[in-house]
Coordinates of C-alpha atoms in Angstrom, one line a residue:
X1 CA 67.9 94.7 120.3
X2 CA 66.9 93.0 117.2
X3 CA 69.8 90.3 117.6
X4 CA 68.1 88.9 120.8
X5 CA 66.1 86.5 118.7
X6 CA 69.0 84.3 117.9
X7 CA 72.1 84.7 115.9
X8 CA 72.8 81.9 113.0
X9 CA 75.8 83.3 111.7
X10 CA 77.9 86.5 111.8
X11 CA 81.1 88.1 110.1
X12 CA 82.4 90.4 107.6
X13 CA 81.0 90.8 104.0
X14 CA 81.7 93.5 101.4
X15 CA 78.3 95.2 100.3
X16 CA 77.7 97.3 97.3
X17 CA 75.8 100.7 98.0
X18 CA 72.2 101.2 96.5
X19 CA 72.7 104.8 95.2
X20 CA 76.4 105.0 94.8
X21 CA 77.6 101.6 93.5
X22 CA 80.8 101.5 95.7
X23 CA 81.8 98.7 97.8
X24 CA 81.9 99.0 101.6
X25 CA 82.9 96.4 104.4
X26 CA 80.0 95.6 106.8
X27 CA 79.5 93.4 109.7
X28 CA 76.6 91.1 108.8
X29 CA 74.6 89.3 111.5
X30 CA 72.0 86.5 110.2
X31 CA 69.0 86.1 112.3
X32 CA 66.2 83.7 111.6
X33 CA 64.1 86.2 109.5
X34 CA 66.6 89.0 108.5
X35 CA 70.2 89.8 107.9
X36 CA 71.6 92.8 109.6
X37 CA 74.7 95.0 108.7
X38 CA 76.7 97.3 110.7
X39 CA 79.0 100.1 110.1
X40 CA 82.6 99.7 111.2
X41 CA 84.4 102.7 112.7
X42 CA 87.7 102.6 114.6
X43 CA 87.7 99.0 114.5
X44 CA 84.6 98.6 116.2
X45 CA 80.9 97.7 115.2
X46 CA 78.5 100.6 115.7
X47 CA 75.8 99.7 118.2
X48 CA 72.8 100.2 115.8
X49 CA 72.3 98.5 112.5
X50 CA 72.9 100.6 109.4
X51 CA 70.4 98.6 107.6
X52 CA 68.5 95.3 107.4
X53 CA 67.5 92.7 104.7
X54 CA 64.1 91.1 105.4
X55 CA 64.4 87.5 104.1
X56 CA 60.8 86.6 103.7
X57 CA 60.3 86.0 100.2
X58 CA 63.9 86.7 99.2
X59 CA 65.5 84.9 96.4
X60 CA 69.4 84.2 96.4
X61 CA 71.9 83.8 93.6
X62 CA 75.2 82.1 94.2
X63 CA 77.5 82.2 92.5
X64 CA 76.6 85.5 91.0
X65 CA 78.7 86.5 88.1
X66 CA 77.4 90.0 87.2
X67 CA 80.7 91.4 88.6
X68 CA 83.6 89.8 86.6
X69 CA 86.4 91.3 88.9
X70 CA 84.3 90.1 91.9
X71 CA 83.7 86.3 91.4
X72 CA 82.9 85.6 95.1
X73 CA 79.5 87.6 95.2
X74 CA 76.2 86.5 96.5
X75 CA 73.0 88.3 95.1
X76 CA 69.9 88.8 97.5
X77 CA 66.5 90.0 95.6
X78 CA 63.9 90.7 98.0
X79 CA 60.1 90.2 97.5
X80 CA 60.0 94.2 96.8
X81 CA 62.6 93.5 94.1
X82 CA 65.5 95.4 96.1
X83 CA 69.0 93.8 95.2
X84 CA 71.9 93.1 97.4
X85 CA 75.2 92.2 96.4
X86 CA 77.5 90.8 99.2
X87 CA 80.9 89.8 98.4
X88 CA 83.1 87.2 100.7
X89 CA 86.7 86.6 101.1
X90 CA 86.7 83.1 99.5
X91 CA 84.8 80.5 97.7
X92 CA 84.3 78.3 100.7
X93 CA 83.0 81.3 102.7
X94 CA 80.7 82.5 100.0
X95 CA 79.2 79.0 99.7
X96 CA 79.0 78.7 103.3
X97 CA 77.0 82.2 103.7
X98 CA 74.6 81.2 101.0
X99 CA 73.8 77.7 102.5
X100 CA 73.0 79.6 105.8
X101 CA 71.0 82.3 104.3
X102 CA 69.1 80.0 102.1
X103 CA 68.2 78.0 105.2
X104 CA 66.9 81.0 107.0
X105 CA 64.9 82.1 103.9
X106 CA 63.1 78.5 104.1
X107 CA 63.3 78.1 107.9
X108 CA 59.4 77.7 107.9
X109 CA 59.6 75.2 105.4
X110 CA 61.5 72.1 106.8
X111 CA 61.0 69.8 103.6
X112 CA 62.8 72.6 101.5
X113 CA 65.7 72.9 104.0
X114 CA 66.3 69.1 104.0
X115 CA 66.2 69.2 100.1
X116 CA 69.0 71.9 100.5
X117 CA 71.2 69.9 102.5
X118 CA 70.6 66.9 100.1
X119 CA 71.5 69.1 97.2
X120 CA 75.0 70.0 98.8
X121 CA 76.0 66.3 98.5
X122 CA 73.8 65.2 95.6
X123 CA 74.8 64.3 92.1
X124 CA 72.6 64.0 88.9
X125 CA 73.9 65.2 85.5
X126 CA 71.2 66.7 83.5
X127 CA 69.9 64.7 80.5
X128 CA 71.2 64.9 76.9
X129 CA 74.2 67.2 77.8
X130 CA 75.8 68.5 74.6
X131 CA 79.5 69.0 75.7
X132 CA 80.2 70.9 72.3
X133 CA 77.2 73.4 73.2
X134 CA 78.8 73.9 76.6
X135 CA 82.2 74.6 75.3
X136 CA 80.9 77.0 72.6
X137 CA 79.1 78.9 75.2
X138 CA 82.5 79.1 77.5
X139 CA 84.3 80.6 74.5
X140 CA 81.7 83.4 74.0
X141 CA 83.0 86.9 74.2
X142 CA 80.2 88.3 76.2
X143 CA 79.1 85.5 78.7
X144 CA 81.8 83.1 78.4
X145 CA 84.2 82.1 80.8
X146 CA 86.9 84.7 81.4
X147 CA 90.6 83.7 80.8
X148 CA 93.5 85.6 82.7
X149 CA 97.2 85.1 83.1
X150 CA 97.6 83.2 86.2
X151 CA 101.2 82.4 88.0
X152 CA 101.9 78.9 89.7
X153 CA 105.4 78.0 91.0
X154 CA 107.1 80.7 89.1
X155 CA 105.7 80.1 86.0
X156 CA 103.2 82.4 84.2
X157 CA 100.3 80.5 82.0
X158 CA 98.4 82.8 79.7
X159 CA 94.9 82.5 78.9
X160 CA 93.8 80.1 81.6
X161 CA 91.1 80.0 84.4
X162 CA 90.7 78.3 87.6
X163 CA 88.8 75.2 88.4
X164 CA 86.7 77.0 91.0
X165 CA 85.8 79.7 88.1
X166 CA 84.8 76.8 85.7
X167 CA 82.5 75.5 88.6
X168 CA 81.0 78.8 89.2
X169 CA 80.4 79.4 85.4
X170 CA 78.7 76.1 85.0
X171 CA 76.4 76.5 88.0
X172 CA 75.7 80.2 87.1
X173 CA 74.7 79.1 83.2
X174 CA 72.3 76.3 84.6
X175 CA 74.4 73.5 83.2
X176 CA 74.8 72.1 86.7
X177 CA 72.7 72.4 89.8
X178 CA 75.5 72.0 92.4
X179 CA 79.1 72.0 92.8
X180 CA 79.6 68.1 92.9
X181 CA 77.7 68.2 89.5
X182 CA 79.6 70.7 88.1
X183 CA 83.0 69.2 89.2
X184 CA 82.0 65.9 87.3
X185 CA 80.7 67.8 84.3
X186 CA 84.2 69.7 84.2
X187 CA 85.9 66.2 84.4
X188 CA 83.8 65.1 81.4
X189 CA 85.0 68.3 79.5
X190 CA 88.5 67.2 80.2
X191 CA 88.2 63.6 79.4
X192 CA 86.8 64.7 75.9
X193 CA 90.1 67.1 75.6
X194 CA 87.8 70.0 75.5
X195 CA 89.9 71.8 78.4
X196 CA 93.0 70.5 79.9
X197 CA 95.1 70.9 83.2
X198 CA 97.9 73.2 83.0
X199 CA 100.4 73.8 86.0
X200 CA 101.6 71.3 89.0
X201 CA 98.4 71.5 91.0
X202 CA 95.7 70.5 88.2
X203 CA 98.1 67.8 86.5
X204 CA 98.7 66.0 89.5
X205 CA 95.0 65.5 90.0
X206 CA 94.9 63.9 86.6
X207 CA 96.5 60.7 88.0
X208 CA 93.3 59.8 90.1
X209 CA 91.5 57.0 88.8
X210 CA 88.1 58.7 89.8
X211 CA 86.4 60.7 87.2
X212 CA 84.8 62.9 89.8
X213 CA 88.4 63.5 91.6
X214 CA 90.2 64.5 88.3
X215 CA 89.0 68.1 88.2
X216 CA 89.7 70.4 91.1
X217 CA 87.0 72.9 92.4
X218 CA 90.0 75.0 93.8
X219 CA 91.1 78.6 92.9
X220 CA 94.6 77.5 92.7
X221 CA 94.3 74.8 90.1
X222 CA 94.6 76.0 86.5
X223 CA 93.0 74.8 83.2
X224 CA 92.8 76.1 79.7
X225 CA 90.9 75.3 76.4
X226 CA 93.0 72.4 74.8
X227 CA 93.5 74.2 71.4
X228 CA 95.1 77.2 73.2
X229 CA 97.9 75.7 75.0
X230 CA 100.2 78.5 75.8
X231 CA 102.8 78.6 78.4
X232 CA 105.7 81.3 79.2
X233 CA 108.3 80.3 81.5
X234 CA 109.9 83.2 83.3
X235 CA 113.5 82.6 85.1
X236 CA 113.6 83.7 88.7
X237 CA 116.2 86.4 87.7
X238 CA 113.5 88.1 85.3
X239 CA 110.7 87.7 87.7
X240 CA 109.5 90.7 89.9
X241 CA 109.7 90.1 93.5
X242 CA 106.0 90.8 93.9
X243 CA 105.3 87.7 91.6
X244 CA 107.4 85.4 93.6
X245 CA 105.8 86.7 96.8
X246 CA 102.4 85.9 95.2
X247 CA 103.2 82.4 93.9
X248 CA 102.9 80.5 97.0
X249 CA 100.0 78.1 98.1
X250 CA 97.2 79.7 99.9
X251 CA 96.9 78.1 103.3
X252 CA 94.3 80.6 105.0
X253 CA 92.5 83.8 104.0
X254 CA 89.7 85.9 105.8
X255 CA 88.6 89.4 106.9
X256 CA 90.9 91.0 109.6
X257 CA 91.0 94.5 111.0
X258 CA 94.3 96.1 111.0
X259 CA 95.8 99.2 112.5
X260 CA 97.5 101.5 110.1
X261 CA 101.2 102.1 110.4
X262 CA 100.9 106.1 109.9
X263 CA 97.5 107.1 110.8
X264 CA 96.9 104.4 113.2
X265 CA 93.5 104.0 112.0
X266 CA 91.7 100.7 111.9
X267 CA 90.5 99.3 108.5
X268 CA 89.1 96.0 107.5
X269 CA 91.5 94.0 105.4
X270 CA 91.4 90.8 103.4
X271 CA 94.3 88.7 104.6
X272 CA 95.8 86.0 102.5
X273 CA 98.6 83.6 104.1
X274 CA 100.7 81.8 101.5
X275 CA 103.4 79.1 102.0
X276 CA 106.4 78.3 99.9
X277 CA 107.3 81.1 100.0
X278 CA 105.7 82.2 103.3
X279 CA 104.2 85.5 103.0
X280 CA 101.0 87.3 104.6
X281 CA 99.5 90.0 102.1
X282 CA 96.5 92.2 102.9
X283 CA 94.1 93.6 100.3
X284 CA 91.5 96.3 100.4
X285 CA 88.3 94.7 99.9
X286 CA 86.5 97.6 98.5
X287 CA 88.7 97.8 95.5
X288 CA 88.2 95.9 92.3
X289 CA 91.7 95.3 91.5
X290 CA 93.0 92.1 93.3
X291 CA 96.4 93.5 94.1
X292 CA 97.8 93.5 97.8
X293 CA 98.3 96.9 99.2
X294 CA 100.8 95.5 101.6
X295 CA 102.5 92.3 102.7
X296 CA 105.5 90.8 104.4
X297 CA 107.8 87.8 104.7
X298 CA 106.9 85.5 107.6
X299 CA 110.5 84.4 107.9
X300 CA 111.9 85.0 111.4
X301 CA 108.5 86.8 112.4
X302 CA 107.0 86.5 115.9
X303 CA 103.5 86.2 116.5
X304 CA 101.5 86.5 119.7
X305 CA 98.0 87.2 121.2
X306 CA 97.6 90.5 123.3
X307 CA 95.9 90.8 126.6
X308 CA 92.1 91.0 126.6
X309 CA 91.7 93.2 129.5
X310 CA 92.4 96.8 128.6
X311 CA 94.2 98.5 125.7
X312 CA 97.5 96.8 125.0
X313 CA 100.8 99.1 124.5
X314 CA 101.0 100.3 120.7
X315 CA 97.3 99.9 120.1
X316 CA 95.5 103.1 119.2
X317 CA 91.7 104.1 119.3
X318 CA 90.6 102.0 122.3
X319 CA 90.2 98.8 120.6
X320 CA 90.2 95.7 122.9
X321 CA 89.8 92.0 122.6
X322 CA 90.8 89.3 120.2
X323 CA 93.9 91.3 119.3
X324 CA 97.4 89.9 118.1
X325 CA 100.6 91.3 117.1
X326 CA 103.3 90.2 114.4
X327 CA 106.8 91.6 114.5
X328 CA 108.8 91.0 111.2
X329 CA 112.5 90.5 111.1
X330 CA 112.8 94.1 110.5
X331 CA 111.2 95.0 113.8
X332 CA 108.0 96.4 112.1
X333 CA 104.9 95.9 114.4
X334 CA 101.5 94.8 113.0
X335 CA 98.7 95.1 115.2
X336 CA 95.6 92.9 114.0
X337 CA 92.0 92.2 115.4
X338 CA 90.1 89.3 114.8
X339 CA 86.3 88.8 115.2
X340 CA 86.6 86.2 118.1
X341 CA 89.2 84.5 120.2
X342 CA 88.9 81.0 118.3
X343 CA 89.6 83.0 114.9
X344 CA 92.5 84.6 116.6
X345 CA 93.8 81.3 117.9
X346 CA 93.6 79.8 114.2
X347 CA 95.4 82.7 112.6
X348 CA 98.3 82.6 115.3
X349 CA 98.7 78.8 114.8
X350 CA 98.7 79.0 111.0
X351 CA 101.0 81.8 111.0
X352 CA 103.6 80.0 113.7
X353 CA 103.7 77.3 111.2
X354 CA 105.0 79.2 108.7
X355 CA 107.7 81.4 110.6

């Protein structure tokens, strides 16, 4: 087996197809010299890999902003110029995968690996920065930062962008070489009143005395251009329930395998756990629209691990191991499979804190 050479990392990623550019969830295994990916059928990994990416001579782009509706993509380009686009479930997961893949690419060059880890915590702003030039490019209709409506604590803010989107954009456009550098550069843009915080999370960070801590590299912290301050406050009576459900703080997210209610088939879904209000939503990671396909309130829910020996009652398709069950207050049963016992425990503990 190819995996016998030593696994560096494994987990779900969403891969763009080569011929038809659709997106499919695959199970990826990172080895010293290659990245294997497997098809998932019936909630289980197929025994043989569907494909492999040889890492020798590969180049990696992270963040890759070629897909504006998929901001969490890593791009790999092999030495034969084959391009692979891989999407993660969160910025933290994306950056962690990128670091590990880059480490594997340069495994035979320890000096480069040491430099990579130093870069993770280094800070050096480019010389002769023109903040006006950066802001002009941020406004560019074709290559600038994308502005969207965002909801925070029941308020809708138009034409805003998140802190992590700013950091991704600064790195992608070569204004910064690391996330730490991009955060400090974004803080300078805020200090010079080119951009401003909007909403409780980003405004609270402004109270910090440290320049590098005033701007948040966070997907829940909102910002906007200073000259376009627009806010629309919605009363709770006028808001759709779905907006209220999605207004909570994200406390955990990741890929899990879920059993369907009707057909009882198993599909990989991106789960997002939110607090205040406490909801668990799940998304189809193959679709571009960032809209949940399902979800439920965690109030009065019961969550528990299922037996690892044999197929538990209620589970279809001979799926075993790392399973847990959530029972809602309306007595709807959700059967979910994690990729490891540790991951299952983490999800159960995080959900229990909100029930």
